[in-house]
mmCIF file of C-alpha atoms in Angstrom:
data_model
loop_
_atom_site.group_PDB
_atom_site.id
_atom_site.type_symbol
_atom_site.label_atom_id
_atom_site.label_comp_id
_atom_site.label_asym_id
_atom_site.label_seq_id
_atom_site.Cartn_x
_atom_site.Cartn_y
_atom_site.Cartn_z
ATOM 1 C CA MET A 1 -31.602 38.651 -38.463
ATOM 2 C CA ASN A 2 -34.888 39.647 -40.172
ATOM 3 C CA LYS A 3 -35.553 42.778 -38.129
ATOM 4 C CA GLY A 4 -37.536 45.238 -40.254
ATOM 5 C CA LEU A 5 -39.192 42.586 -42.459
ATOM 6 C CA GLU A 6 -42.321 42.191 -40.316
ATOM 7 C CA ASP A 7 -44.703 43.349 -43.061
ATOM 8 C CA TYR A 8 -43.423 40.753 -45.530
ATOM 9 C CA LEU A 9 -42.968 37.575 -43.522
ATOM 10 C CA TYR A 10 -45.101 35.065 -41.623
ATOM 11 C CA GLU A 11 -43.572 33.799 -38.359
ATOM 12 C CA GLY A 12 -40.620 36.098 -38.998
ATOM 13 C CA ASP A 13 -38.862 34.151 -41.741
ATOM 14 C CA ILE A 14 -41.502 32.556 -43.992
ATOM 15 C CA LEU A 15 -42.575 34.259 -47.226
ATOM 16 C CA LEU A 16 -46.093 33.082 -48.096
ATOM 17 C CA SER A 17 -47.890 33.031 -51.423
ATOM 18 C CA ARG A 18 -51.210 34.896 -51.748
ATOM 19 C CA GLN A 19 -53.091 31.587 -51.619
ATOM 20 C CA GLN A 20 -51.297 30.578 -48.427
ATOM 21 C CA ILE A 21 -52.007 33.966 -46.841
ATOM 22 C CA ASP A 22 -55.717 33.500 -47.584
ATOM 23 C CA GLU A 23 -55.642 30.025 -46.059
ATOM 24 C CA MET A 24 -53.743 31.162 -42.976
ATOM 25 C CA THR A 25 -56.218 34.011 -42.500
ATOM 26 C CA SER A 26 -59.143 31.584 -42.689
ATOM 27 C CA LEU A 27 -57.521 29.466 -39.937
ATOM 28 C CA ARG A 28 -58.485 26.313 -41.800
ATOM 29 C CA LYS A 29 -55.129 24.915 -42.855
ATOM 30 C CA LYS A 30 -52.491 25.827 -40.301
ATOM 31 C CA ARG A 31 -50.139 22.970 -39.470
ATOM 32 C CA GLN A 32 -46.778 22.433 -37.800
ATOM 33 C CA ALA A 33 -46.009 21.422 -41.346
ATOM 34 C CA LEU A 34 -48.099 23.015 -44.086
ATOM 35 C CA THR A 35 -51.180 21.261 -45.403
ATOM 36 C CA LEU A 36 -50.247 18.197 -47.450
ATOM 37 C CA ASP A 37 -51.417 20.077 -50.564
ATOM 38 C CA TYR A 38 -48.095 21.944 -50.448
ATOM 39 C CA ARG A 39 -45.809 18.940 -50.315
ATOM 40 C CA TRP A 40 -43.357 18.590 -53.152
ATOM 41 C CA ASP A 41 -43.668 15.488 -55.322
ATOM 42 C CA LYS A 42 -41.203 13.148 -53.636
ATOM 43 C CA THR A 43 -40.929 11.009 -56.777
ATOM 44 C CA LYS A 44 -39.346 13.891 -58.728
ATOM 45 C CA PRO A 45 -36.201 15.985 -58.192
ATOM 46 C CA ILE A 46 -36.662 19.249 -56.296
ATOM 47 C CA TYR A 47 -34.484 21.643 -58.267
ATOM 48 C CA TYR A 48 -32.729 24.702 -56.894
ATOM 49 C CA ARG A 49 -30.526 27.333 -58.497
ATOM 50 C CA PHE A 50 -28.307 30.168 -57.292
ATOM 51 C CA ASP A 51 -28.717 33.757 -58.426
ATOM 52 C CA PRO A 52 -25.560 35.209 -60.047
ATOM 53 C CA ASN A 53 -25.336 38.006 -57.443
ATOM 54 C CA LEU A 54 -25.340 35.599 -54.498
ATOM 55 C CA ASP A 55 -22.442 35.876 -52.062
ATOM 56 C CA SER A 56 -19.867 33.302 -53.188
ATOM 57 C CA ALA A 57 -19.678 31.849 -49.676
ATOM 58 C CA VAL A 58 -23.339 30.757 -49.720
ATOM 59 C CA PRO A 59 -23.549 28.084 -52.498
ATOM 60 C CA PRO A 60 -21.011 25.633 -50.997
ATOM 61 C CA LEU A 61 -22.802 25.547 -47.637
ATOM 62 C CA PHE A 62 -26.245 25.525 -49.231
ATOM 63 C CA ARG A 63 -25.211 22.448 -51.215
ATOM 64 C CA VAL A 64 -24.208 20.782 -47.943
ATOM 65 C CA GLY A 65 -27.587 21.665 -46.414
ATOM 66 C CA ALA A 66 -29.488 20.386 -49.446
ATOM 67 C CA LYS A 67 -27.450 17.173 -49.382
ATOM 68 C CA PHE A 68 -28.246 16.733 -45.685
ATOM 69 C CA TRP A 69 -31.993 16.720 -46.341
ATOM 70 C CA SER A 70 -31.565 14.502 -49.401
ATOM 71 C CA ASP A 71 -29.385 12.026 -47.520
ATOM 72 C CA ASN A 72 -31.768 11.754 -44.548
ATOM 73 C CA THR A 73 -35.129 11.633 -46.340
ATOM 74 C CA CYS A 74 -36.601 10.208 -49.532
ATOM 75 C CA LEU A 75 -36.375 13.644 -51.195
ATOM 76 C CA ASN A 76 -33.885 14.569 -53.908
ATOM 77 C CA LEU A 77 -32.719 18.187 -53.920
ATOM 78 C CA VAL A 78 -30.798 18.775 -57.137
ATOM 79 C CA GLU A 79 -28.833 21.828 -58.267
ATOM 80 C CA THR A 80 -29.536 23.184 -61.729
ATOM 81 C CA LYS A 81 -28.619 26.231 -63.777
ATOM 82 C CA SER A 82 -31.867 26.321 -65.738
ATOM 83 C CA THR A 83 -35.140 24.746 -64.623
ATOM 84 C CA SER A 84 -35.672 25.579 -60.990
ATOM 85 C CA SER A 85 -38.262 25.263 -58.268
ATOM 86 C CA ILE A 86 -36.227 26.950 -55.532
ATOM 87 C CA ARG A 87 -34.334 30.162 -56.223
ATOM 88 C CA VAL A 88 -31.580 31.017 -53.739
ATOM 89 C CA PHE A 89 -30.917 34.746 -53.814
ATOM 90 C CA ASP A 90 -29.216 37.536 -51.919
ATOM 91 C CA GLY A 91 -32.002 39.874 -50.811
ATOM 92 C CA THR A 92 -31.686 43.487 -51.863
ATOM 93 C CA GLY A 93 -33.161 46.683 -50.465
ATOM 94 C CA THR A 94 -35.769 45.992 -47.798
ATOM 95 C CA LEU A 95 -35.700 42.215 -48.263
ATOM 96 C CA MET A 96 -32.422 41.443 -46.542
ATOM 97 C CA GLY A 97 -32.202 38.537 -44.157
ATOM 98 C CA CYS A 98 -32.714 34.794 -43.804
ATOM 99 C CA PHE A 99 -36.148 33.666 -44.935
ATOM 100 C CA ALA A 100 -37.844 31.247 -47.297
ATOM 101 C CA GLY A 101 -41.068 30.563 -49.083
ATOM 102 C CA SER A 102 -42.858 27.563 -47.621
ATOM 103 C CA GLY A 103 -43.986 24.490 -49.491
ATOM 104 C CA ARG A 104 -44.571 23.850 -53.183
ATOM 105 C CA PHE A 105 -46.222 26.535 -55.319
ATOM 106 C CA THR A 106 -47.090 26.582 -59.010
ATOM 107 C CA THR A 107 -44.260 29.108 -59.468
ATOM 108 C CA ASP A 108 -40.709 29.295 -58.164
ATOM 109 C CA ILE A 109 -40.181 29.872 -54.478
ATOM 110 C CA SER A 110 -37.229 31.749 -53.071
ATOM 111 C CA ILE A 111 -34.822 31.319 -50.202
ATOM 112 C CA SER A 112 -32.998 34.475 -49.210
ATOM 113 C CA ALA A 113 -29.502 33.537 -48.125
ATOM 114 C CA SER A 114 -27.294 36.558 -47.620
ATOM 115 C CA SER A 115 -23.800 36.207 -46.186
ATOM 116 C CA GLY A 116 -25.161 36.622 -42.642
ATOM 117 C CA CYS A 117 -27.206 33.453 -43.150
ATOM 118 C CA ASN A 118 -24.206 31.345 -44.057
ATOM 119 C CA TYR A 119 -24.429 28.825 -41.232
ATOM 120 C CA PHE A 120 -25.396 25.175 -41.549
ATOM 121 C CA GLY A 121 -28.158 25.466 -38.937
ATOM 122 C CA ILE A 122 -29.720 28.482 -40.666
ATOM 123 C CA ILE A 123 -29.453 27.009 -44.162
ATOM 124 C CA THR A 124 -31.066 23.709 -43.130
ATOM 125 C CA HIS A 125 -33.732 25.669 -41.199
ATOM 126 C CA GLU A 126 -34.712 27.689 -44.272
ATOM 127 C CA ILE A 127 -34.628 24.641 -46.550
ATOM 128 C CA ALA A 128 -36.985 22.924 -44.094
ATOM 129 C CA HIS A 129 -39.375 25.882 -44.468
ATOM 130 C CA ALA A 130 -39.155 25.583 -48.254
ATOM 131 C CA LEU A 131 -40.094 21.920 -47.898
ATOM 132 C CA GLY A 132 -43.144 22.840 -45.800
ATOM 133 C CA ILE A 133 -42.041 22.643 -42.148
ATOM 134 C CA MET A 134 -43.087 25.407 -39.742
ATOM 135 C CA HIS A 135 -41.658 26.601 -36.410
ATOM 136 C CA GLU A 136 -41.728 24.413 -33.308
ATOM 137 C CA GLN A 137 -42.982 27.131 -30.959
ATOM 138 C CA ILE A 138 -46.251 27.653 -32.872
ATOM 139 C CA ARG A 139 -47.571 24.236 -31.768
ATOM 140 C CA TYR A 140 -50.959 24.357 -30.033
ATOM 141 C CA ASP A 141 -49.433 22.663 -26.960
ATOM 142 C CA ARG A 142 -46.385 24.913 -26.680
ATOM 143 C CA ASP A 143 -47.638 26.513 -23.431
ATOM 144 C CA ASP A 144 -47.333 23.099 -21.783
ATOM 145 C CA PHE A 145 -43.597 23.262 -22.436
ATOM 146 C CA ILE A 146 -42.567 26.916 -22.449
ATOM 147 C CA THR A 147 -43.741 30.074 -20.677
ATOM 148 C CA PRO A 148 -43.600 33.182 -22.906
ATOM 149 C CA ILE A 149 -42.520 36.455 -21.242
ATOM 150 C CA PRO A 150 -44.519 39.151 -23.118
ATOM 151 C CA SER A 151 -43.026 42.001 -21.074
ATOM 152 C CA ASN A 152 -39.666 41.373 -22.772
ATOM 153 C CA MET A 153 -41.108 41.113 -26.270
ATOM 154 C CA ASN A 154 -41.050 43.899 -28.825
ATOM 155 C CA GLU A 155 -43.621 44.109 -31.619
ATOM 156 C CA PHE A 156 -41.772 41.510 -33.688
ATOM 157 C CA TYR A 157 -41.782 38.849 -30.951
ATOM 158 C CA LEU A 158 -45.320 39.653 -29.816
ATOM 159 C CA LYS A 159 -46.456 39.048 -33.375
ATOM 160 C CA TYR A 160 -44.325 36.090 -34.389
ATOM 161 C CA PHE A 161 -43.596 34.316 -31.110
ATOM 162 C CA LEU A 162 -46.504 35.010 -28.756
ATOM 163 C CA ASN A 163 -49.448 35.350 -31.119
ATOM 164 C CA GLN A 164 -48.667 32.737 -33.771
ATOM 165 C CA LYS A 165 -49.614 29.750 -31.605
ATOM 166 C CA LEU A 166 -52.013 27.433 -33.385
ATOM 167 C CA SER A 167 -55.173 25.915 -31.943
ATOM 168 C CA TYR A 168 -55.835 22.204 -31.515
ATOM 169 C CA SER A 169 -58.544 22.256 -34.181
ATOM 170 C CA ASN A 170 -56.375 23.732 -36.933
ATOM 171 C CA SER A 171 -53.015 22.078 -36.319
ATOM 172 C CA ASN A 172 -51.325 18.724 -36.644
ATOM 173 C CA ASN A 173 -48.274 17.716 -34.612
ATOM 174 C CA PHE A 174 -48.161 14.333 -36.379
ATOM 175 C CA GLY A 175 -48.169 12.661 -32.962
ATOM 176 C CA LEU A 176 -44.672 13.927 -32.191
ATOM 177 C CA PRO A 177 -43.580 15.439 -28.866
ATOM 178 C CA TYR A 178 -42.406 19.011 -28.315
ATOM 179 C CA ASP A 179 -38.730 19.471 -29.103
ATOM 180 C CA TRP A 180 -36.944 22.330 -27.309
ATOM 181 C CA GLY A 181 -33.803 21.390 -29.230
ATOM 182 C CA SER A 182 -35.425 21.586 -32.657
ATOM 183 C CA ASN A 183 -33.587 23.530 -35.324
ATOM 184 C CA MET A 184 -37.015 25.064 -36.027
ATOM 185 C CA HIS A 185 -37.350 26.599 -32.537
ATOM 186 C CA TYR A 186 -36.865 30.315 -31.872
ATOM 187 C CA ARG A 187 -34.196 31.483 -29.458
ATOM 188 C CA PRO A 188 -35.504 32.152 -25.909
ATOM 189 C CA VAL A 189 -34.011 35.666 -25.837
ATOM 190 C CA ASN A 190 -34.654 38.884 -27.762
ATOM 191 C CA TYR A 191 -32.205 41.094 -29.636
ATOM 192 C CA GLU A 192 -31.165 42.655 -26.318
ATOM 193 C CA ASN A 193 -30.547 39.180 -24.835
ATOM 194 C CA GLN A 194 -33.546 39.449 -22.493
ATOM 195 C CA ILE A 195 -35.445 36.223 -21.826
ATOM 196 C CA ILE A 196 -38.679 35.944 -23.809
ATOM 197 C CA ALA A 197 -39.434 32.272 -23.096
ATOM 198 C CA LEU A 198 -38.758 29.921 -20.195
ATOM 199 C CA ALA A 199 -38.675 26.151 -20.608
ATOM 200 C CA LYS A 200 -40.987 24.566 -18.039
ATOM 201 C CA ASP A 201 -38.372 21.856 -17.704
ATOM 202 C CA LYS A 202 -35.368 23.997 -16.800
ATOM 203 C CA LEU A 203 -32.967 21.398 -18.173
ATOM 204 C CA TYR A 204 -34.005 22.453 -21.681
ATOM 205 C CA GLN A 205 -33.679 26.230 -21.311
ATOM 206 C CA SER A 206 -30.308 26.324 -23.024
ATOM 207 C CA SER A 207 -31.506 24.001 -25.809
ATOM 208 C CA MET A 208 -33.969 26.424 -27.391
ATOM 209 C CA GLY A 209 -32.725 28.174 -30.501
ATOM 210 C CA ARG A 210 -29.202 26.831 -30.090
ATOM 211 C CA ALA A 211 -29.347 24.001 -32.601
ATOM 212 C CA MET A 212 -26.475 23.947 -35.073
ATOM 213 C CA ALA A 213 -28.230 21.330 -37.213
ATOM 214 C CA PRO A 214 -31.629 19.630 -37.511
ATOM 215 C CA SER A 215 -32.450 17.502 -34.495
ATOM 216 C CA PHE A 216 -33.371 13.823 -34.597
ATOM 217 C CA LYS A 217 -37.025 14.836 -34.248
ATOM 218 C CA ASP A 218 -36.714 17.383 -37.093
ATOM 219 C CA ILE A 219 -35.473 14.607 -39.365
ATOM 220 C CA TYR A 220 -38.226 12.258 -38.211
ATOM 221 C CA LEU A 221 -40.897 14.933 -38.785
ATOM 222 C CA MET A 222 -39.712 15.557 -42.349
ATOM 223 C CA ASN A 223 -39.898 11.831 -43.073
ATOM 224 C CA VAL A 224 -43.377 11.553 -41.545
ATOM 225 C CA TYR A 225 -44.601 14.608 -43.462
ATOM 226 C CA TYR A 226 -43.409 13.185 -46.790
ATOM 227 C CA ASN A 227 -44.415 9.612 -45.970
ATOM 228 C CA CYS A 228 -40.828 8.458 -46.399
ATOM 229 C CA LEU A 229 -40.891 5.900 -43.580
ATOM 230 C CA CYS A 230 -40.143 2.282 -44.453
ATOM 231 C CA THR A 231 -42.843 -0.273 -43.661
ATOM 232 C CA SER A 232 -40.368 -3.118 -43.164
ATOM 233 C CA GLY A 233 -36.678 -3.659 -42.635
ATOM 234 C CA ALA A 234 -34.348 -3.169 -39.679
ATOM 235 C CA ALA A 235 -35.680 -3.677 -36.152
ATOM 236 C CA CYS A 236 -34.576 -0.271 -34.875
ATOM 237 C CA GLN A 237 -34.019 0.027 -31.139
ATOM 238 C CA ASN A 238 -34.014 2.857 -28.612
ATOM 239 C CA GLY A 239 -36.366 5.116 -30.568
ATOM 240 C CA GLY A 240 -34.573 4.978 -33.918
ATOM 241 C CA PHE A 241 -36.402 4.657 -37.240
ATOM 242 C CA ARG A 242 -35.623 2.922 -40.531
ATOM 243 C CA HIS A 243 -33.490 4.946 -42.907
ATOM 244 C CA PRO A 244 -35.573 6.017 -45.924
ATOM 245 C CA ARG A 245 -32.565 5.433 -48.211
ATOM 246 C CA ASN A 246 -31.805 1.980 -46.813
ATOM 247 C CA CYS A 247 -34.531 0.299 -44.791
ATOM 248 C CA ASN A 248 -32.064 -2.229 -43.400
ATOM 249 C CA ILE A 249 -30.331 0.376 -41.241
ATOM 250 C CA CYS A 250 -31.654 3.002 -38.848
ATOM 251 C CA ILE A 251 -31.416 6.726 -38.200
ATOM 252 C CA CYS A 252 -30.620 6.970 -34.508
ATOM 253 C CA PRO A 253 -31.212 9.495 -31.719
ATOM 254 C CA SER A 254 -28.204 11.492 -30.597
ATOM 255 C CA GLY A 255 -25.779 9.388 -28.587
ATOM 256 C CA LEU A 256 -26.631 6.118 -30.318
ATOM 257 C CA GLY A 257 -25.282 4.409 -33.415
ATOM 258 C CA GLY A 258 -24.923 1.083 -35.155
ATOM 259 C CA ALA A 259 -27.246 -0.425 -37.739
ATOM 260 C CA VAL A 260 -30.163 -0.670 -35.270
ATOM 261 C CA CYS A 261 -29.242 2.047 -32.714
ATOM 262 C CA ASN A 262 -27.965 -0.368 -30.079
ATOM 263 C CA GLU A 263 -24.341 0.788 -30.108
ATOM 264 C CA ARG A 264 -22.314 3.830 -29.226
ATOM 265 C CA PRO A 265 -21.552 6.139 -32.155
ATOM 266 C CA LYS A 266 -18.192 5.476 -33.757
ATOM 267 C CA ALA A 267 -15.461 7.788 -32.502
ATOM 268 C CA GLU A 268 -14.126 10.269 -35.043
ATOM 269 C CA ASN A 269 -10.640 11.623 -35.718
ATOM 270 C CA GLY A 270 -8.977 8.967 -33.604
ATOM 271 C CA ALA A 271 -10.838 9.871 -30.396
ATOM 272 C CA ALA A 272 -11.289 7.137 -27.812
ATOM 273 C CA ASP A 273 -14.696 5.493 -27.432
ATOM 274 C CA ILE A 274 -16.469 6.485 -24.239
ATOM 275 C CA GLY A 275 -19.723 5.643 -22.525
ATOM 276 C CA ALA A 276 -21.817 2.516 -22.522
ATOM 277 C CA VAL A 277 -24.998 1.218 -24.118
ATOM 278 C CA LEU A 278 -27.800 0.435 -21.683
ATOM 279 C CA SER A 279 -30.889 -1.626 -22.383
ATOM 280 C CA VAL A 280 -34.104 0.368 -22.242
ATOM 281 C CA SER A 281 -37.760 -0.358 -21.697
ATOM 282 C CA CYS A 282 -40.612 0.203 -24.125
ATOM 283 C CA LYS A 283 -41.441 3.398 -22.215
ATOM 284 C CA ALA A 284 -37.914 4.694 -22.808
ATOM 285 C CA VAL A 285 -38.332 4.216 -26.548
ATOM 286 C CA LYS A 286 -41.370 6.503 -26.484
ATOM 287 C CA ASP A 287 -39.573 8.970 -24.240
ATOM 288 C CA THR A 288 -36.749 9.270 -26.783
ATOM 289 C CA LEU A 289 -39.074 11.060 -29.195
ATOM 290 C CA LYS A 290 -40.610 13.051 -26.336
ATOM 291 C CA ASN A 291 -37.260 14.565 -25.485
#
């Protein structure tokens, strides 16, 4: 999507400020999420506005994406027509594609959202960048989980996929496991559909880069990064965590529901309930976040 923007973007779809570029170059503050210095103030609204020339199809879906992150974290993304921290624009000239500034600056940051970016997964991906979250495949431990195939990588993928891996000393995974199904993970194929990465667990090969929405782990990471997690409340089961908007209920891993993640999700549109809920061990709870 961002082919031809290599000189402007970090990791292929992140537009950095000069200060961030200096910090990235020094290798002192790389993170899976940016340094905490770039977190937005969670006690205040995070305003966004739409440029007048933006494709009319983008604002409705962007609002849905902003609401998703507001509903599932302690953050409040609020649309405005005046004061703004995030400017959503339709790139012109060379800057066409799906990309975002990352983290809070002293000036406005921008999310490019042209009509080709008008998908829920892409919108929520770029909003996550604007809130400070980086790509999954730059983790220092990524080679324990995927095998890059450099022979199938062009200059873009060599630069942004292969060579952007962080080191243990300058990164922070916040204690969370690798997530092949993260909405922040690159696709495992190049523009010519050649494989550029193999999942070491073959069951997850088709998960990479296919997310249509943020994963359970993506949501958990955002809440950890912004210190949204409740310290008391519901006794969440099966790897769930307390909802930052209501500590008496839980946000549950896929396939689970109920107030404390011990039930099947409610069927929608009149569909019949299927499946069963099994009891799990303490190890299984940890494995939920690992997978």
